[in-house]
Amino acid sequence: MNQATADRTEIAVVGSGPSGMIAALLLSRRGFSTVLVGPRAKADPRTTALLDASVAILGDLGIWEDIAPLAAPLRQMRLIDDTGRLVRAPETLFDSAEIDLDAFGYNVLNNDLNSVLEKALAASSVTRIEALADAIRPGDDGVEIDIEGRATPLRVQLLVASDGRSSRARDAAGIAVQRWSYPQSALVANLSHQRPHDDTSTEFHTPHGPFTLVPLKGNRSSLVWVGEPKEIVAMQALDDAAFAREVERHAKSILGPMTLESGRQVFPLSGMKAKTVAANRIALVGETAHVFPPIGAQGLNLSLRDVADLGDACERARSNGQDIGGGAALSAYAAARRGDIDTRIFGVDTLNRTLLADFLPIQMVRGLGLYLAGRVGPLRRLLMREGVAPSFRGRARSA
Ligand SMILES: Cc1cc2nc3c(=O)[nH]c(=O)nc-3n(C[C@H](O)[C@H](O)[C@H](O)COP(=O)(O)OP(=O)(O)OC[C@H]3O[C@@H](n4cnc5c(N)ncnc54)[C@H](O)[C@@H]3O)c2cc1C
């Protein structure tokens, strides 16, 4: 590597979506000189349910207090079997008070979340480069990054790759991925409604996927409607008023008449997992490492735990006098993330596939599982706690 290109930056975070912005904030807060490379976030009408463990991470960063006034609490989650099948699960209600939480999490517009993160970055010591990373060359003692519009490459000890599902940085690290798809699409939109949601998220389980209404501030909810692609295309084609009536009909009018507030977006359902989250001085976080279907609000919540574990691994390396981009630090990070990522991917995949399965025994097992969750307190509380964050991770971090 050319020493003339060297500078003192320890970490470059490549990719400035929510995962990258949060990674840059956390790593700079822990005392690492950090550059964030990537364009500013585009307008994004989607919403994100940030679960309790994410709220704690954002709280430690001093950001949660700016997000909280913009977010709606999710105090209860109601599951309704709307499959119309022979074996149907009873309605199940999960209440956050049962596990001593004020709320499972909080739902916020991505535009609001991104604005708060941009503001926090502007007030932080993170150096911002609003350009795309081009060629990336990992070497024995550092990583060189060519950046569009800059004559000299950036040279850092560790590159944090948060440049999304088609990541260039992941390719540069030589990390392969496994991809899969589902025979479903998700339609997302935000609606206002006449009746209050009472801080309750309601999930109708249909034979083609979950139809979920998640509270927003006021009498408003975000919709994630997972269904067969042809059904979703038909819904996308309706005019706004007809679409709002269809949503009300599918929601059994529990929230009363509805009005569409945002545009509608459609996402084909797919999944992706990187074979490892770290190699060759490059650590993956967020959708660079794992892509989920939008079921169970897991994607960005898992990304925040990636970022927290990466911060821990870097801090441990520094206090042991080790290289933060070296093999020991990256192995520690990869080991910390493996169980969390694998169990979340398995959980979301199983939930979705058991819903799609027409096979009667599978429907019976699913129905029995929900019946037991509704009736057996300790099981219900275990499911709620594990849904918010995996308990084994908390034990590992405090060890
Ligand atoms: C419909 C839907 C609903 C969802 N709901 C939830 C939810 O309720 N809760 C939850 O936790 N998750 C949810 N998710 C998942 C969540 O939205 C994603 O996990 C999250 O947006 C991914 O953020 P990211 O920063 O990892 O990736 P991205 O947002 O894809 O960011 C990647 C960034 O990298 C930049 N980039 C790309 N190439 C380069 C380059 N060469 N150089 C520099 N920068 C580059 C891009 O411009 C972009 O800014 C949902 C997802 C969907 C689709």
Short mmCIF file of C-alpha atoms and ligand atoms in Angstrom, two decimals:
data_model
loop_
_atom_site.label_atom_id
_atom_site.label_comp_id
_atom_site.label_asym_id
_atom_site.label_seq_id
_atom_site.Cartn_x
_atom_site.Cartn_y
_atom_site.Cartn_z
CA MET A 1 0.00 0.00 0.00
CA ASN A 2 1.11 3.52 -0.71
CA GLN A 3 2.07 5.22 2.57
CA ALA A 4 1.42 8.61 0.98
CA THR A 5 -2.30 7.80 1.06
CA ALA A 6 -2.27 6.95 4.74
CA ASP A 7 -4.19 9.04 7.23
CA ARG A 8 -5.02 8.56 10.88
CA THR A 9 -8.58 7.31 10.45
CA GLU A 10 -9.14 3.99 12.22
CA ILE A 11 -12.53 3.01 10.82
CA ALA A 12 -14.46 3.71 7.61
CA VAL A 13 -18.16 2.84 7.63
CA VAL A 14 -19.17 2.35 3.99
CA GLY A 15 -22.92 2.78 3.43
CA SER A 16 -25.05 5.43 5.11
CA GLY A 17 -28.45 3.78 5.57
CA PRO A 18 -29.71 3.51 9.15
CA SER A 19 -27.28 0.67 10.01
CA GLY A 20 -24.28 2.62 8.73
CA MET A 21 -25.29 5.86 10.44
CA ILE A 22 -25.81 4.10 13.78
CA ALA A 23 -22.51 2.18 13.39
CA ALA A 24 -20.59 5.40 12.72
CA LEU A 25 -22.20 7.13 15.72
CA LEU A 26 -21.53 4.22 18.09
CA LEU A 27 -17.92 3.65 17.01
CA SER A 28 -17.03 7.35 17.20
CA ARG A 29 -18.76 7.58 20.60
CA ARG A 30 -16.46 4.78 21.77
CA GLY A 31 -13.44 6.83 20.81
CA PHE A 32 -12.53 5.45 17.36
CA SER A 33 -11.77 7.98 14.63
CA THR A 34 -14.52 7.21 12.13
CA VAL A 35 -15.40 8.22 8.59
CA LEU A 36 -18.87 7.58 7.14
CA VAL A 37 -18.87 7.12 3.37
CA GLY A 38 -22.14 7.20 1.43
CA PRO A 39 -24.89 9.42 0.06
CA ARG A 40 -27.57 10.94 2.30
CA ALA A 41 -30.66 8.82 2.93
CA LYS A 42 -33.42 9.15 0.31
CA ALA A 43 -37.04 9.80 1.34
CA ASP A 44 -38.41 6.54 2.76
CA PRO A 45 -42.15 6.36 3.65
CA ARG A 46 -41.74 2.97 5.41
CA THR A 47 -41.79 2.63 9.17
CA THR A 48 -39.61 0.65 11.56
CA ALA A 49 -40.71 -0.98 14.79
CA LEU A 50 -37.70 -0.57 17.07
CA LEU A 51 -37.88 -3.22 19.80
CA ASP A 52 -36.84 -2.74 23.42
CA ALA A 53 -33.20 -3.87 22.98
CA SER A 54 -32.76 -1.36 20.11
CA VAL A 55 -34.27 1.40 22.22
CA ALA A 56 -31.61 0.63 24.86
CA ILE A 57 -28.79 0.85 22.27
CA LEU A 58 -30.14 4.15 20.91
CA GLY A 59 -30.62 5.37 24.50
CA ASP A 60 -26.93 4.69 25.28
CA LEU A 61 -26.06 6.80 22.24
CA GLY A 62 -28.25 9.65 23.53
CA ILE A 63 -30.41 9.49 20.38
CA TRP A 64 -33.53 7.82 21.77
CA GLU A 65 -34.73 11.00 23.49
CA ASP A 66 -35.07 12.63 20.03
CA ILE A 67 -36.83 9.60 18.48
CA ALA A 68 -39.26 8.92 21.35
CA PRO A 69 -41.56 11.94 20.74
CA LEU A 70 -41.96 10.82 17.11
CA ALA A 71 -42.65 7.14 17.83
CA ALA A 72 -45.77 5.19 18.83
CA PRO A 73 -45.51 2.60 21.62
CA LEU A 74 -46.37 -1.04 20.86
CA ARG A 75 -47.82 -2.20 24.19
CA GLN A 76 -49.81 -5.17 22.96
CA MET A 77 -49.62 -7.55 20.02
CA ARG A 78 -52.72 -9.40 18.90
CA LEU A 79 -52.53 -12.41 16.55
CA ILE A 80 -55.74 -13.37 14.73
CA ASP A 81 -56.01 -16.56 12.67
CA ASP A 82 -57.73 -15.48 9.46
CA THR A 83 -56.74 -18.53 7.43
CA GLY A 84 -60.30 -19.91 7.26
CA ARG A 85 -58.73 -23.37 7.51
CA LEU A 86 -60.10 -26.46 9.26
CA VAL A 87 -57.61 -26.05 12.13
CA ARG A 88 -57.54 -22.48 13.33
CA ALA A 89 -55.49 -21.02 16.17
CA PRO A 90 -57.31 -19.10 18.89
CA GLU A 91 -56.79 -15.33 19.06
CA THR A 92 -53.65 -14.64 21.10
CA LEU A 93 -52.78 -11.40 22.90
CA PHE A 94 -49.27 -10.60 24.04
CA ASP A 95 -49.02 -7.77 26.59
CA SER A 96 -45.66 -6.09 27.30
CA ALA A 97 -46.68 -5.43 30.93
CA GLU A 98 -46.50 -9.20 31.50
CA ILE A 99 -42.72 -9.07 31.00
CA ASP A 100 -42.39 -5.77 32.91
CA LEU A 101 -41.89 -3.64 29.82
CA ASP A 102 -43.75 -0.42 29.17
CA ALA A 103 -43.82 -1.44 25.49
CA PHE A 104 -42.35 -4.17 23.26
CA GLY A 105 -41.00 -1.36 21.11
CA TYR A 106 -41.90 1.80 19.25
CA ASN A 107 -42.91 2.34 15.62
CA VAL A 108 -41.37 5.31 13.82
CA LEU A 109 -41.41 6.66 10.27
CA ASN A 110 -38.08 5.90 8.57
CA ASN A 111 -37.95 9.55 7.40
CA ASP A 112 -38.12 10.69 11.05
CA LEU A 113 -35.56 8.11 12.18
CA ASN A 114 -33.15 9.11 9.40
CA SER A 115 -33.56 12.85 10.20
CA VAL A 116 -32.68 12.24 13.86
CA LEU A 117 -29.63 10.16 12.83
CA GLU A 118 -28.47 12.81 10.33
CA LYS A 119 -28.76 15.48 13.04
CA ALA A 120 -26.82 13.34 15.54
CA LEU A 121 -24.10 12.75 12.94
CA ALA A 122 -23.79 16.47 12.24
CA ALA A 123 -23.20 17.05 15.97
CA SER A 124 -20.73 14.13 16.30
CA SER A 125 -17.05 13.74 15.55
CA VAL A 126 -17.78 11.46 12.56
CA THR A 127 -16.24 12.72 9.30
CA ARG A 128 -18.84 12.56 6.55
CA ILE A 129 -17.98 11.83 2.91
CA GLU A 130 -21.16 12.03 0.83
CA ALA A 131 -19.97 9.90 -2.08
CA LEU A 132 -19.93 6.27 -3.16
CA ALA A 133 -17.03 3.97 -2.39
CA ASP A 134 -15.53 2.57 -5.57
CA ALA A 135 -12.71 -0.02 -5.53
CA ILE A 136 -11.91 -1.51 -2.12
CA ARG A 137 -8.57 -3.24 -1.50
CA PRO A 138 -8.08 -5.11 1.77
CA GLY A 139 -4.43 -5.69 2.65
CA ASP A 140 -2.38 -7.13 5.50
CA ASP A 141 -2.13 -3.90 7.47
CA GLY A 142 -5.13 -1.86 6.30
CA VAL A 143 -7.89 -1.36 3.74
CA GLU A 144 -7.67 1.12 0.86
CA ILE A 145 -10.90 2.63 -0.39
CA ASP A 146 -11.23 4.60 -3.63
CA ILE A 147 -13.99 7.16 -3.30
CA GLU A 148 -15.80 8.71 -6.25
CA GLY A 149 -14.58 12.23 -6.92
CA ARG A 150 -11.49 11.95 -4.67
CA ALA A 151 -7.99 11.61 -6.07
CA THR A 152 -6.45 9.80 -3.09
CA PRO A 153 -7.81 6.64 -1.51
CA LEU A 154 -8.81 6.50 2.12
CA ARG A 155 -6.77 4.08 4.22
CA VAL A 156 -8.17 2.58 7.42
CA GLN A 157 -7.58 -0.29 9.84
CA LEU A 158 -11.15 -1.58 9.70
CA LEU A 159 -13.91 -1.20 7.11
CA VAL A 160 -17.47 -1.59 8.38
CA ALA A 161 -19.60 -2.64 5.41
CA SER A 162 -23.17 -1.30 5.58
CA ASP A 163 -23.67 -0.73 1.86
CA GLY A 164 -26.76 -2.91 1.63
CA ARG A 165 -27.80 -6.20 0.11
CA SER A 166 -25.71 -5.83 -3.10
CA SER A 167 -22.63 -4.80 -1.14
CA ARG A 168 -19.42 -3.99 -2.98
CA ALA A 169 -17.49 -4.06 0.31
CA ARG A 170 -18.73 -7.59 1.05
CA ASP A 171 -17.48 -8.72 -2.37
CA ALA A 172 -14.12 -7.09 -1.68
CA ALA A 173 -13.88 -9.13 1.55
CA GLY A 174 -14.52 -12.29 -0.51
CA ILE A 175 -17.58 -13.19 1.56
CA ALA A 176 -20.14 -15.34 -0.26
CA VAL A 177 -23.88 -15.16 0.42
CA GLN A 178 -26.82 -17.51 0.40
CA ARG A 179 -30.04 -16.08 -1.10
CA TRP A 180 -33.59 -17.40 -1.18
CA SER A 181 -37.03 -16.12 -2.11
CA TYR A 182 -40.66 -16.66 -1.07
CA PRO A 183 -43.76 -16.87 -3.30
CA GLN A 184 -45.03 -13.64 -1.73
CA SER A 185 -44.79 -9.86 -1.95
CA ALA A 186 -45.30 -7.24 0.76
CA LEU A 187 -47.33 -4.10 0.21
CA VAL A 188 -46.61 -1.32 2.67
CA ALA A 189 -48.50 1.93 3.25
CA ASN A 190 -49.52 4.28 6.06
CA LEU A 191 -53.18 4.95 6.84
CA SER A 192 -55.22 7.06 9.25
CA HIS A 193 -58.37 5.58 10.80
CA GLN A 194 -61.39 6.64 12.84
CA ARG A 195 -60.93 4.39 15.87
CA PRO A 196 -57.85 4.37 18.16
CA HIS A 197 -55.40 1.47 17.94
CA ASP A 198 -54.86 1.55 21.72
CA ASP A 199 -51.10 0.97 21.20
CA THR A 200 -51.92 -2.51 19.91
CA SER A 201 -50.37 -4.04 16.81
CA THR A 202 -52.76 -6.48 15.12
CA GLU A 203 -51.56 -9.31 12.89
CA PHE A 204 -54.11 -11.26 10.82
CA HIS A 205 -52.63 -14.57 9.71
CA THR A 206 -53.99 -15.25 6.22
CA PRO A 207 -53.20 -18.34 4.10
CA HIS A 208 -50.80 -16.20 2.02
CA GLY A 209 -48.96 -14.40 4.83
CA PRO A 210 -49.49 -11.96 7.69
CA PHE A 211 -51.54 -8.77 7.24
CA THR A 212 -50.28 -6.46 9.98
CA LEU A 213 -51.34 -3.03 11.21
CA VAL A 214 -48.72 -1.39 13.44
CA PRO A 215 -49.56 1.76 15.47
CA LEU A 216 -48.18 5.14 14.46
CA LYS A 217 -48.66 8.37 16.44
CA GLY A 218 -52.33 9.41 16.63
CA ASN A 219 -55.10 7.43 14.94
CA ARG A 220 -52.69 6.15 12.30
CA SER A 221 -51.11 2.81 11.48
CA SER A 222 -48.57 1.38 9.09
CA LEU A 223 -49.68 -1.60 7.06
CA VAL A 224 -47.49 -4.52 6.03
CA TRP A 225 -49.64 -6.77 3.84
CA VAL A 226 -47.87 -9.96 2.82
CA GLY A 227 -49.71 -11.91 0.15
CA GLU A 228 -49.53 -13.68 -3.19
CA PRO A 229 -47.90 -11.43 -5.80
CA LYS A 230 -51.05 -11.40 -7.97
CA GLU A 231 -53.22 -10.31 -5.01
CA ILE A 232 -50.72 -7.58 -4.12
CA VAL A 233 -50.57 -6.34 -7.73
CA ALA A 234 -54.39 -6.11 -7.76
CA MET A 235 -54.35 -4.09 -4.52
CA GLN A 236 -51.64 -1.82 -5.91
CA ALA A 237 -53.83 -1.09 -8.94
CA LEU A 238 -56.82 0.18 -6.92
CA ASP A 239 -57.38 3.90 -6.50
CA ASP A 240 -56.60 5.31 -3.02
CA ALA A 241 -60.18 5.23 -1.70
CA ALA A 242 -60.88 1.69 -2.95
CA PHE A 243 -57.56 0.52 -1.51
CA ALA A 244 -58.37 2.02 1.92
CA ARG A 245 -61.76 0.23 1.85
CA GLU A 246 -60.04 -3.10 1.05
CA VAL A 247 -57.65 -2.60 3.97
CA GLU A 248 -60.59 -1.84 6.28
CA ARG A 249 -62.39 -4.96 5.03
CA HIS A 250 -59.33 -7.19 5.60
CA ALA A 251 -58.94 -5.64 9.07
CA LYS A 252 -62.57 -6.53 9.89
CA SER A 253 -63.17 -2.78 10.49
CA ILE A 254 -61.47 -2.99 13.92
CA LEU A 255 -60.03 0.49 13.34
CA GLY A 256 -63.07 1.84 11.48
CA PRO A 257 -63.00 3.60 8.09
CA MET A 258 -59.48 4.34 6.81
CA THR A 259 -57.74 6.92 4.63
CA LEU A 260 -54.50 6.31 2.76
CA GLU A 261 -51.78 8.75 3.90
CA SER A 262 -48.70 7.66 1.99
CA GLY A 263 -47.80 6.11 -1.34
CA ARG A 264 -47.92 2.31 -1.59
CA GLN A 265 -44.69 0.36 -2.00
CA VAL A 266 -44.31 -3.29 -2.97
CA PHE A 267 -41.38 -5.52 -2.00
CA PRO A 268 -40.93 -9.07 -3.33
CA LEU A 269 -40.15 -11.28 -0.32
CA SER A 270 -36.65 -12.64 -0.14
CA GLY A 271 -33.90 -13.52 2.29
CA MET A 272 -30.13 -13.40 2.28
CA LYS A 273 -27.40 -14.43 4.68
CA ALA A 274 -23.66 -13.83 4.41
CA LYS A 275 -21.56 -16.95 5.10
CA THR A 276 -19.64 -14.97 7.74
CA VAL A 277 -19.89 -11.41 9.00
CA ALA A 278 -16.17 -10.66 8.97
CA ALA A 279 -13.08 -11.34 6.87
CA ASN A 280 -10.03 -9.50 5.53
CA ARG A 281 -10.40 -6.39 7.72
CA ILE A 282 -14.03 -5.97 6.68
CA ALA A 283 -16.94 -6.41 9.14
CA LEU A 284 -20.52 -6.59 7.85
CA VAL A 285 -23.50 -5.02 9.62
CA GLY A 286 -27.18 -4.66 8.69
CA GLU A 287 -28.60 -5.75 5.34
CA THR A 288 -25.05 -6.30 4.06
CA ALA A 289 -25.02 -9.33 6.38
CA HIS A 290 -28.67 -10.45 6.47
CA VAL A 291 -31.93 -9.65 4.67
CA PHE A 292 -35.30 -10.64 6.14
CA PRO A 293 -38.83 -10.61 4.83
CA PRO A 294 -40.70 -7.83 6.68
CA ILE A 295 -42.27 -10.20 9.21
CA GLY A 296 -41.83 -9.83 12.96
CA ALA A 297 -39.92 -6.51 12.77
CA GLN A 298 -36.49 -8.12 12.92
CA GLY A 299 -34.26 -6.57 10.20
CA LEU A 300 -33.00 -3.29 11.62
CA ASN A 301 -33.31 -4.55 15.20
CA LEU A 302 -30.81 -7.30 14.37
CA SER A 303 -28.59 -4.70 12.65
CA LEU A 304 -28.45 -2.62 15.83
CA ARG A 305 -27.27 -5.69 17.73
CA ASP A 306 -24.60 -6.22 15.01
CA VAL A 307 -23.40 -2.68 15.63
CA ALA A 308 -23.37 -3.06 19.43
CA ASP A 309 -21.42 -6.34 19.24
CA LEU A 310 -18.96 -4.84 16.76
CA GLY A 311 -18.39 -1.90 19.13
CA ASP A 312 -17.70 -4.38 21.96
CA ALA A 313 -15.26 -6.42 19.80
CA CYS A 314 -13.36 -3.28 18.77
CA GLU A 315 -13.18 -2.01 22.34
CA ARG A 316 -11.91 -5.36 23.61
CA ALA A 317 -9.26 -5.44 20.86
CA ARG A 318 -8.10 -1.94 21.78
CA SER A 319 -7.89 -2.70 25.49
CA ASN A 320 -5.93 -5.91 24.72
CA GLY A 321 -3.53 -3.93 22.54
CA GLN A 322 -4.76 -5.74 19.42
CA ASP A 323 -5.42 -4.48 15.90
CA ILE A 324 -9.16 -3.59 15.58
CA GLY A 325 -9.19 -4.91 12.01
CA GLY A 326 -7.06 -7.97 12.79
CA GLY A 327 -8.03 -11.64 12.83
CA ALA A 328 -8.68 -11.89 16.59
CA ALA A 329 -11.07 -8.91 16.69
CA LEU A 330 -12.95 -10.03 13.57
CA SER A 331 -13.25 -13.63 14.81
CA ALA A 332 -14.67 -12.37 18.12
CA TYR A 333 -17.23 -10.29 16.25
CA ALA A 334 -18.22 -13.17 13.95
CA ALA A 335 -18.59 -15.54 16.91
CA ALA A 336 -20.75 -13.04 18.82
CA ARG A 337 -23.16 -12.62 15.91
CA ARG A 338 -23.57 -16.20 14.63
CA GLY A 339 -26.27 -17.48 17.02
CA ASP A 340 -28.36 -14.31 16.97
CA ILE A 341 -28.46 -14.09 13.16
CA ASP A 342 -29.08 -17.82 12.63
CA THR A 343 -31.92 -18.05 15.17
CA ARG A 344 -33.68 -14.92 13.83
CA ILE A 345 -33.48 -16.13 10.23
CA PHE A 346 -34.77 -19.56 11.28
CA GLY A 347 -37.60 -18.04 13.36
CA VAL A 348 -38.91 -15.68 10.68
CA ASP A 349 -38.57 -18.33 7.95
CA THR A 350 -40.43 -20.94 10.04
CA LEU A 351 -43.20 -18.52 11.00
CA ASN A 352 -43.79 -17.61 7.37
CA ARG A 353 -43.58 -21.16 6.01
CA THR A 354 -45.91 -22.67 8.64
CA LEU A 355 -48.46 -20.05 7.64
CA LEU A 356 -48.15 -20.97 3.97
CA ALA A 357 -48.22 -24.74 4.57
CA ASP A 358 -51.46 -26.43 3.51
CA PHE A 359 -50.27 -29.63 5.23
CA LEU A 360 -52.77 -30.37 8.04
CA PRO A 361 -50.26 -31.63 10.68
CA ILE A 362 -48.24 -28.44 10.29
CA GLN A 363 -51.38 -26.35 10.74
CA MET A 364 -52.19 -28.39 13.86
CA VAL A 365 -48.72 -27.81 15.36
CA ARG A 366 -49.00 -24.09 14.63
CA GLY A 367 -52.51 -23.92 16.12
CA LEU A 368 -51.40 -25.86 19.21
CA GLY A 369 -48.35 -23.60 19.62
CA LEU A 370 -50.53 -20.48 19.61
CA TYR A 371 -53.12 -22.14 21.87
CA LEU A 372 -50.40 -22.95 24.42
CA ALA A 373 -48.89 -19.48 24.10
CA GLY A 374 -52.31 -18.01 24.89
CA ARG A 375 -52.95 -20.29 27.89
CA VAL A 376 -49.55 -21.04 29.45
CA GLY A 377 -48.12 -17.91 31.09
CA PRO A 378 -44.42 -18.96 31.35
CA LEU A 379 -44.36 -20.05 27.68
CA ARG A 380 -46.04 -16.82 26.60
CA ARG A 381 -43.57 -14.73 28.59
CA LEU A 382 -40.61 -16.68 27.17
CA LEU A 383 -41.87 -16.07 23.61
CA MET A 384 -42.34 -12.37 24.33
CA ARG A 385 -38.86 -11.97 25.81
CA GLU A 386 -37.18 -13.89 22.99
CA GLY A 387 -39.17 -11.88 20.42
CA VAL A 388 -37.77 -8.62 21.78
CA ALA A 389 -34.13 -9.84 21.95
CA PRO A 390 -32.42 -13.22 22.37
CA SER A 391 -31.66 -13.91 26.03
CA PHE A 392 -28.41 -15.78 25.27
CA ARG A 393 -26.95 -12.57 23.85
CA GLY A 394 -27.58 -10.63 27.05
CA ARG A 395 -25.87 -13.42 29.04
CA ALA A 396 -22.89 -13.45 26.64
CA ARG A 397 -22.44 -9.65 26.79
CA SER A 398 -22.53 -9.49 30.57
CA ALA A 399 -20.11 -12.44 30.93
C1 LIG B 1 -41.44 -3.27 4.15
C2 LIG B 1 -40.35 -3.36 5.15
C3 LIG B 1 -40.65 -3.16 6.50
C4 LIG B 1 -39.65 -3.28 7.46
N1 LIG B 1 -39.96 -3.10 8.77
C5 LIG B 1 -39.01 -3.27 9.72
C6 LIG B 1 -39.32 -3.14 11.12
O1 LIG B 1 -40.45 -2.85 11.50
N2 LIG B 1 -38.32 -3.32 12.02
C7 LIG B 1 -37.04 -3.63 11.63
O2 LIG B 1 -36.17 -3.81 12.49
N3 LIG B 1 -36.72 -3.74 10.33
C8 LIG B 1 -37.66 -3.57 9.37
N4 LIG B 1 -37.34 -3.68 8.04
C9 LIG B 1 -35.94 -3.90 7.68
C10 LIG B 1 -35.18 -2.57 7.62
O3 LIG B 1 -35.90 -1.63 6.85
C11 LIG B 1 -33.81 -2.80 7.01
O4 LIG B 1 -33.14 -3.75 7.81
C12 LIG B 1 -32.99 -1.53 6.98
O5 LIG B 1 -33.61 -0.52 6.26
C13 LIG B 1 -31.65 -1.84 6.35
O6 LIG B 1 -30.82 -0.75 6.57
P1 LIG B 1 -29.30 -0.84 6.14
O7 LIG B 1 -28.70 0.46 6.55
O8 LIG B 1 -28.67 -2.09 6.63
O9 LIG B 1 -29.32 -0.96 4.54
P2 LIG B 1 -29.79 0.09 3.45
O10 LIG B 1 -30.91 0.91 3.96
O11 LIG B 1 -29.99 -0.68 2.19
O12 LIG B 1 -28.56 1.08 3.30
C14 LIG B 1 -27.48 0.82 2.44
C15 LIG B 1 -26.81 2.17 2.17
O13 LIG B 1 -25.58 1.96 1.49
C16 LIG B 1 -25.44 2.94 0.48
N5 LIG B 1 -24.49 2.41 -0.50
C17 LIG B 1 -24.68 1.44 -1.42
N6 LIG B 1 -23.56 1.25 -2.14
C18 LIG B 1 -22.62 2.10 -1.64
C19 LIG B 1 -21.27 2.37 -1.96
N7 LIG B 1 -20.62 1.73 -2.95
N8 LIG B 1 -20.62 3.32 -1.25
C20 LIG B 1 -21.25 3.98 -0.22
N9 LIG B 1 -22.54 3.76 0.12
C21 LIG B 1 -23.21 2.83 -0.58
C22 LIG B 1 -26.86 3.16 -0.04
O14 LIG B 1 -26.98 4.41 -0.67
C23 LIG B 1 -27.66 3.08 1.27
O15 LIG B 1 -27.74 4.35 1.87
C24 LIG B 1 -38.32 -3.58 7.06
C25 LIG B 1 -38.02 -3.78 5.71
C26 LIG B 1 -39.02 -3.68 4.76
C27 LIG B 1 -38.68 -3.91 3.31
#
